[in-house]
Amino acid sequence: MTTDAFIEKLSRRAPLTNDEIDCLRSLFSPPKAFSAKTEVIAQGSRPGVSCLLVAGYCGRVNTVEDGGRQITQLGIPGDFLDLHSLLLDAMDHSVVALCDSEIVMVPHDKLRRLTETHPRLTRLLWMETVVDAAIHRQWIVSKGRRTGLGQLSHLFCETYLRLEAAGHASDFGFEFPISQTDLADIAGMSAVHANRLLQQLRADGLIRWTANCFTILAWDELRVLGEFDPTYLRLTRARV
Amino acid sequence: MTTDAFIEKLSRRAPLTNDEIDCLRSLFSPPKAFSAKTEVIAQGSRPGVSCLLVAGYCGRVNTVEDGGRQITQLGIPGDFLDLHSLLLDAMDHSVVALCDSEIVMVPHDKLRRLTETHPRLTRLLWMETVVDAAIHRQWIVSKGRRTGLGQLSHLFCETYLRLEAAGHASDFGFEFPISQTDLADIAGMSAVHANRLLQQLRADGLIRWTANCFTILAWDELRVLGEFDPTYLRLTRARV
DNA sequence: CGGTCGATTGATGCTACTCAAACTTAGTGG
DNA sequence: CCACTAAGTTTGAGTAGCATCAATCGACCG
């Protein structure tokens, strides 16, 4: 089952009891398919469900007045795309499928009931949103104080480790069916500039990215270039 | 009492019962003073407490290898500076007092006990961290897709509304004893450039900022310039 | 009164944006 | 199986925004 990957991911942070696993399982229903470029959650809407991404990539998208687009979060399989909406109301941004994706919808009332009965699971879900915030802060650092190359390098290191922890990457390779335009909207740069930086990373033998398949050829160099320190991803066991 | 401002802030999001208010009060002890530029929480440490800022301004600070500094969050009075550390372990950044500040230390075991007994308060505290993340995302949008002037305008609008909601600002004026260098580290630009943008905002009659006292002279123009939409701050009553 | 910190100003160069066009690839229908 | 189309990638040229370096000025402090 695809949702088991999520349970597996949580249990890597803290061991789960059978009761807790059952409680999580009771949240899930069969996934829905969303094709590339489809809007999963509309800006301004008040969703009654949160979305667990089980396959594909999704992005939180903010649109600015001049038509510019900024992606503020990259959702990978195993991510709760919008646990936030459990606590907030109207969406101030939209969630868009960046490629063909599969999503399990989890009703908010089920989640709210979970918070009444399972404090430890609640803290684990809370922790998911807190790690998301830590990732946000790293993106702020990237955009504020890293060079273009450093920014992309950091993003690729981060994405690889997150995917690996979710069981969707190994040997420095992963599926990455994202357009350069979307990548540019993630990095907050023009598509032209993103393209040139990618060419440089390729020419320097750091990455390969063809046919939707991304490979990190020189992890150590990429890590140094992006000043990447994975502490903030909290991939190790925690005390919750 | 200074911590009552925090309770007042939470209760504006959702009405609190007397029991809940008592529970919150039991968390607090007298504040500690931190003078400007003091480190409140060190990078790499594993704090056993979370910090409630009751007076002053603090920043989450990330330092990059070339000596550059990026402030990823601006803490204002009434903010829990580091609720995150309840769920995470080693700090991947530091928290620094940007001016003389007063902080109440709340032990994590008290907070963890709260999450066992008060699900609704738990969700409200969770919501605090979720709003922080929403602010992070707006900063990402600022850095990615707004001009320098837009970025500063957005920051000033955001800061004013947050301060006003916490009872620390009115009539478009507030105390802002922050150096331009710190502002530049917030905005992710050089101090020289921040200075020139400030001069422009002053020359255009949008702001006044002298003797630590900040005044927004033209709210509507500043709001338009920064494309500021306060939805994400969730200052209105929520269903929790 | 010298020293330090922050604000300000000027000059220079790089980074990244914009506009525009060519090219490549994948998908579609005849 | 091949034209046709649409979407995405790549390239070139010109330009704006912002960084960097360096120096000056003012305020506060021991």
Coordinates of C-alpha atoms in Angstrom, one line a residue, chain A:
Chain A
M1 CA 0.0 0.0 0.0
T2 CA 1.2 3.4 -0.9
T3 CA 0.1 5.1 2.4
D4 CA 2.3 2.6 4.3
A5 CA 5.3 4.7 3.1
F6 CA 3.9 7.5 5.2
I7 CA 3.5 5.3 8.3
E8 CA 7.0 4.0 7.7
K9 CA 8.3 7.6 7.5
L10 CA 6.7 8.6 10.8
S11 CA 7.9 5.4 12.5
R12 CA 11.4 6.3 11.5
R13 CA 11.1 9.4 13.6
A14 CA 9.6 7.5 16.6
P15 CA 8.4 3.9 16.9
L16 CA 4.7 3.5 16.6
T17 CA 2.4 1.3 18.6
N18 CA -0.1 -1.0 16.8
D19 CA -2.9 1.2 18.1
E20 CA -1.3 4.2 16.6
I21 CA -0.7 2.5 13.3
D22 CA -4.3 1.4 13.2
C23 CA -5.4 4.9 14.0
L24 CA -3.3 6.2 11.0
R25 CA -4.6 3.5 8.7
S26 CA -8.2 4.5 9.5
L27 CA -7.5 8.0 8.0
F28 CA -6.8 6.8 4.5
S29 CA -9.0 6.1 1.5
P30 CA -7.9 5.2 -2.0
P31 CA -5.9 7.9 -3.8
K32 CA -7.1 10.2 -6.5
A33 CA -5.1 10.9 -9.6
F34 CA -4.1 14.4 -10.7
S35 CA -2.5 15.0 -14.0
A36 CA 0.4 17.5 -14.4
K37 CA -0.4 21.2 -14.1
T38 CA -3.8 20.4 -12.4
E39 CA -4.7 22.5 -9.4
V40 CA -5.1 20.3 -6.3
I41 CA -6.3 23.0 -3.9
A42 CA -7.4 26.4 -5.1
Q43 CA -6.3 29.7 -3.7
G44 CA -9.0 31.2 -1.5
S45 CA -10.8 27.8 -1.0
R46 CA -11.5 26.4 2.5
P47 CA -10.7 22.7 2.1
G48 CA -12.3 20.2 4.5
V49 CA -9.5 17.7 3.8
S50 CA -5.8 17.5 3.9
C51 CA -3.8 15.9 1.1
L52 CA -1.3 13.1 1.5
L53 CA 0.8 12.9 -1.6
V54 CA 1.6 9.2 -2.4
A55 CA 3.1 9.6 -5.9
G56 CA 4.4 12.5 -8.0
Y57 CA 5.5 16.0 -7.1
C58 CA 3.3 19.0 -6.0
G59 CA 4.1 22.6 -5.3
R60 CA 2.6 25.3 -3.2
V61 CA 2.2 28.2 -5.6
N62 CA 2.0 31.9 -4.9
T63 CA 1.2 34.1 -7.8
V64 CA 2.2 37.8 -7.8
E65 CA 0.5 40.6 -9.6
D66 CA 2.9 40.9 -12.6
G67 CA 2.2 37.3 -13.4
G68 CA 5.3 36.0 -11.6
R69 CA 5.1 32.6 -9.8
Q70 CA 6.9 31.5 -6.7
I71 CA 6.8 27.9 -5.5
T72 CA 7.2 28.0 -1.8
Q73 CA 7.3 24.3 -1.1
L74 CA 8.1 21.1 -3.1
G75 CA 5.9 18.2 -2.0
I76 CA 7.3 14.7 -2.5
P77 CA 5.7 11.3 -2.0
G78 CA 5.0 10.8 1.7
D79 CA 4.3 14.5 2.4
F80 CA 1.1 15.8 3.9
L81 CA 0.7 18.7 1.4
D82 CA -1.6 20.7 3.5
L83 CA -1.8 19.7 7.1
H84 CA -1.9 23.4 7.7
S85 CA -5.4 23.8 6.4
L86 CA -6.5 21.7 9.5
L87 CA -5.7 24.8 11.6
L88 CA -6.1 27.7 9.1
D89 CA -9.1 28.5 7.0
A90 CA -8.9 30.2 3.6
M91 CA -5.9 29.2 1.5
D92 CA -3.7 32.2 0.6
H93 CA -2.0 30.2 -2.1
S94 CA -2.8 27.2 -4.3
V95 CA -1.4 23.7 -4.5
V96 CA -0.6 22.4 -8.0
A97 CA 0.5 19.0 -9.3
L98 CA 3.9 19.6 -11.0
C99 CA 3.6 16.2 -12.7
D100 CA 1.1 13.3 -12.8
S101 CA 0.5 12.6 -9.1
E102 CA -1.6 10.5 -6.7
I103 CA -3.1 12.0 -3.6
V104 CA -5.1 10.6 -0.6
M105 CA -7.6 13.0 0.8
V106 CA -7.9 12.9 4.6
P107 CA -11.0 14.6 6.1
H108 CA -10.2 17.3 8.7
D109 CA -12.7 15.9 11.2
K110 CA -10.9 12.6 11.3
L111 CA -7.6 14.4 11.9
R112 CA -9.2 16.6 14.6
R113 CA -10.5 13.5 16.3
L114 CA -7.0 12.0 16.2
T115 CA -5.7 15.1 18.1
E116 CA -8.3 14.5 20.8
T117 CA -7.3 10.8 21.4
H118 CA -3.7 10.4 20.4
P119 CA -1.4 13.1 21.8
R120 CA 1.8 11.4 20.6
L121 CA 0.6 11.1 17.0
T122 CA -0.5 14.7 17.2
R123 CA 3.0 15.7 18.2
L124 CA 4.4 13.6 15.3
L125 CA 2.0 15.3 12.8
W126 CA 2.9 18.7 14.4
M127 CA 6.5 17.7 13.9
E128 CA 5.8 17.2 10.1
T129 CA 4.7 20.8 9.9
V130 CA 7.7 22.0 12.0
V131 CA 10.1 20.2 9.6
D132 CA 8.3 21.9 6.7
A133 CA 9.0 25.2 8.4
A134 CA 12.7 24.3 8.9
I135 CA 12.8 23.6 5.1
H136 CA 11.2 27.0 4.5
R137 CA 13.9 28.7 6.5
Q138 CA 16.6 27.0 4.5
W139 CA 15.0 28.3 1.3
I140 CA 15.0 31.8 2.8
V141 CA 18.7 31.4 3.5
S142 CA 19.2 30.1 0.0
K143 CA 17.4 33.0 -1.6
G144 CA 19.0 35.5 0.7
R145 CA 22.6 34.5 1.0
R146 CA 23.5 31.8 -1.5
T147 CA 24.7 32.2 -5.1
G148 CA 22.5 30.8 -7.9
L149 CA 24.7 27.7 -8.2
G150 CA 24.7 27.3 -4.4
Q151 CA 20.9 27.6 -4.3
L152 CA 20.3 24.9 -6.9
S153 CA 23.0 22.6 -5.3
H154 CA 21.3 23.0 -2.0
L155 CA 17.9 22.2 -3.4
F156 CA 19.2 19.0 -5.2
C157 CA 20.9 17.8 -2.0
E158 CA 17.8 18.5 0.0
T159 CA 15.5 16.8 -2.4
Y160 CA 17.7 13.8 -2.8
L161 CA 17.9 13.2 1.0
R162 CA 14.1 13.7 1.4
L163 CA 13.3 11.3 -1.4
E164 CA 15.8 8.7 -0.1
A165 CA 14.2 8.9 3.4
A166 CA 10.8 8.3 1.8
G167 CA 12.2 5.3 -0.1
H168 CA 12.0 7.0 -3.5
A169 CA 15.7 7.5 -4.3
S170 CA 18.9 5.5 -4.1
D171 CA 22.4 5.6 -5.4
F172 CA 22.1 9.3 -5.9
G173 CA 19.5 8.9 -8.6
F174 CA 15.8 9.7 -8.6
E175 CA 12.9 10.4 -10.9
F176 CA 12.4 14.1 -11.4
P177 CA 9.8 14.9 -14.1
I178 CA 9.8 18.6 -13.4
S179 CA 10.2 21.3 -16.0
Q180 CA 13.0 23.8 -15.9
T181 CA 10.3 26.5 -15.7
D182 CA 9.0 25.0 -12.5
L183 CA 12.5 24.6 -11.1
A184 CA 13.1 28.3 -11.8
D185 CA 9.9 29.2 -10.0
I186 CA 11.1 27.1 -7.0
A187 CA 14.5 28.8 -7.0
G188 CA 13.0 32.3 -7.6
M189 CA 15.0 32.9 -10.8
S190 CA 14.2 33.3 -14.5
A191 CA 13.9 30.1 -16.5
V192 CA 16.8 31.3 -18.7
H193 CA 19.1 31.7 -15.8
A194 CA 18.1 28.4 -14.3
N195 CA 18.9 26.7 -17.6
R196 CA 22.4 28.3 -17.7
L197 CA 23.2 27.3 -14.2
L198 CA 22.1 23.7 -14.9
Q199 CA 24.4 23.6 -17.9
Q200 CA 27.2 24.7 -15.7
L201 CA 26.5 22.0 -13.1
R202 CA 26.3 19.5 -15.9
A203 CA 29.6 20.7 -17.5
D204 CA 31.3 20.5 -14.2
G205 CA 30.2 16.9 -13.9
L206 CA 28.1 17.4 -10.8
I207 CA 24.7 16.3 -12.0
R208 CA 23.0 14.5 -14.9
W209 CA 19.4 15.3 -15.7
T210 CA 17.9 13.7 -18.8
A211 CA 14.6 12.0 -19.6
N212 CA 13.1 12.9 -16.2
C213 CA 15.9 11.0 -14.5
F214 CA 18.1 13.0 -12.1
T215 CA 21.5 11.8 -11.0
I216 CA 23.9 13.4 -8.6
L217 CA 27.4 12.5 -10.0
A218 CA 29.5 14.2 -7.3
W219 CA 27.7 14.4 -4.0
D220 CA 30.5 15.8 -2.0
E221 CA 31.2 18.7 -4.4
L222 CA 27.5 19.5 -4.7
R223 CA 27.2 19.5 -0.9
V224 CA 30.1 21.9 -0.5
L225 CA 28.8 24.1 -3.3
G226 CA 25.4 24.4 -1.7
E227 CA 26.8 24.5 1.9
F228 CA 24.3 21.7 2.6
D229 CA 24.0 20.5 6.2
P230 CA 21.1 18.0 6.6
T231 CA 20.5 18.6 10.3
Y232 CA 17.3 20.5 9.7
L233 CA 15.6 17.6 7.9
R234 CA 15.6 15.6 11.1
L235 CA 16.0 12.3 9.4
T236 CA 17.3 10.6 12.5
R237 CA 15.2 9.3 15.4
A238 CA 13.7 11.9 17.6
R239 CA 12.3 12.0 21.1
V240 CA 8.6 12.8 20.7

